[in-house]
Coordinates of C-alpha atoms in Angstrom, one line a residue:
X1 CA -21.4 -19.8 -31.1
X2 CA -23.3 -22.5 -32.7
X3 CA -22.9 -26.0 -32.4
X4 CA -23.9 -26.5 -36.1
X5 CA -20.7 -26.2 -36.9
X6 CA -19.6 -27.8 -34.1
X7 CA -18.4 -25.4 -31.8
X8 CA -19.1 -26.1 -27.9
X9 CA -18.6 -24.0 -25.4
X10 CA -16.8 -25.7 -22.5
X11 CA -17.8 -25.6 -18.9
X12 CA -14.7 -23.0 -18.2
X13 CA -15.8 -20.8 -20.9
X14 CA -13.8 -21.5 -23.8
X15 CA -15.4 -22.3 -27.2
X16 CA -14.1 -25.2 -28.7
X17 CA -13.9 -27.5 -32.0
X18 CA -12.8 -30.9 -33.1
X19 CA -10.6 -30.5 -35.7
X20 CA -12.4 -32.6 -38.0
X21 CA -15.0 -30.0 -37.9
X22 CA -12.3 -26.8 -37.5
X23 CA -12.3 -25.6 -41.2
X24 CA -16.2 -25.0 -41.7
X25 CA -15.7 -23.4 -38.4
X26 CA -12.8 -21.3 -38.2
X27 CA -14.6 -17.1 -38.8
X28 CA -17.1 -18.5 -36.6
X29 CA -14.2 -19.1 -34.0
X30 CA -12.1 -15.9 -34.8
X31 CA -14.2 -13.9 -34.8
X32 CA -15.7 -15.2 -31.4
X33 CA -12.3 -14.7 -30.0
X34 CA -12.1 -11.3 -31.8
X35 CA -14.9 -9.5 -30.8
X36 CA -16.1 -12.2 -27.6
X37 CA -13.5 -12.1 -26.1
X38 CA -13.1 -15.7 -25.8
X39 CA -10.3 -17.7 -26.1
X40 CA -11.0 -21.2 -28.2
X41 CA -10.0 -24.5 -28.5
X42 CA -9.2 -26.8 -31.1
X43 CA -9.3 -30.5 -29.7
X44 CA -8.7 -34.0 -31.2
X45 CA -9.9 -37.0 -29.3
X46 CA -12.1 -34.8 -26.9
X47 CA -8.1 -32.8 -25.3
X48 CA -6.8 -29.5 -26.5
X49 CA -4.4 -29.6 -28.9
X50 CA -4.5 -25.4 -29.9
X51 CA -5.7 -22.5 -28.2
X52 CA -7.4 -19.5 -30.1
X53 CA -6.5 -16.4 -28.1
X54 CA -6.4 -12.5 -28.5
X55 CA -3.2 -10.4 -29.3
X56 CA -3.6 -8.9 -26.3
X57 CA -4.2 -12.1 -24.4
X58 CA -1.1 -13.8 -25.9
X59 CA 1.0 -10.5 -25.1
X60 CA 0.3 -10.6 -22.0
X61 CA 1.1 -14.1 -21.4
X62 CA 4.4 -13.6 -23.5
X63 CA 4.9 -10.5 -20.3
X64 CA 4.0 -12.5 -17.5
X65 CA 6.2 -15.6 -18.6
X66 CA 9.5 -13.2 -18.8
X67 CA 8.4 -11.4 -15.5
X68 CA 8.1 -15.6 -14.5
X69 CA 11.3 -15.6 -15.8
X70 CA 13.2 -13.4 -14.6
X71 CA 12.0 -14.0 -10.6
X72 CA 13.2 -17.5 -11.4
X73 CA 16.1 -16.7 -12.3
X74 CA 16.8 -13.8 -9.3
X75 CA 15.5 -16.4 -6.6
X76 CA 18.6 -18.9 -8.3
X77 CA 21.1 -16.6 -6.8
X78 CA 19.0 -16.1 -3.1
X79 CA 20.1 -18.4 -0.2
X80 CA 17.0 -21.1 0.5
X81 CA 17.0 -18.8 4.8
X82 CA 16.4 -15.9 1.7
X83 CA 14.3 -17.8 -1.1
X84 CA 12.0 -18.6 2.1
X85 CA 11.6 -15.2 3.9
X86 CA 10.6 -13.7 0.6
X87 CA 8.1 -16.3 -0.2
X88 CA 6.9 -15.7 3.5
X89 CA 6.6 -12.7 2.4
X90 CA 4.5 -12.4 -1.0
X91 CA 2.0 -15.4 0.4
X92 CA 0.8 -12.9 3.1
X93 CA 1.4 -9.6 0.0
X94 CA -1.1 -11.8 -2.2
X95 CA -3.6 -13.0 0.0
X96 CA -4.0 -10.7 2.6
X97 CA -7.3 -9.4 3.0

């Protein structure tokens, strides 16, 4: 992406553009998201204030959020001892070998 329109690639790979330069960069930014799979951010005073992501990314994030909400609600029904036991099992499953 061209930096002459104000788009900069951050260390984490996100294309960033300030709000003051966003209008001039919008088409290029969206094409980068759509075709390049690069998420983008609008910034204000150097801080990210909004993200632009592909529909697939957004839909997956929504599914992940719903899953985590179901996990949280299910965990709230367990006793602290059950929560601890399940938590330990999950940690071993997720981070073992």
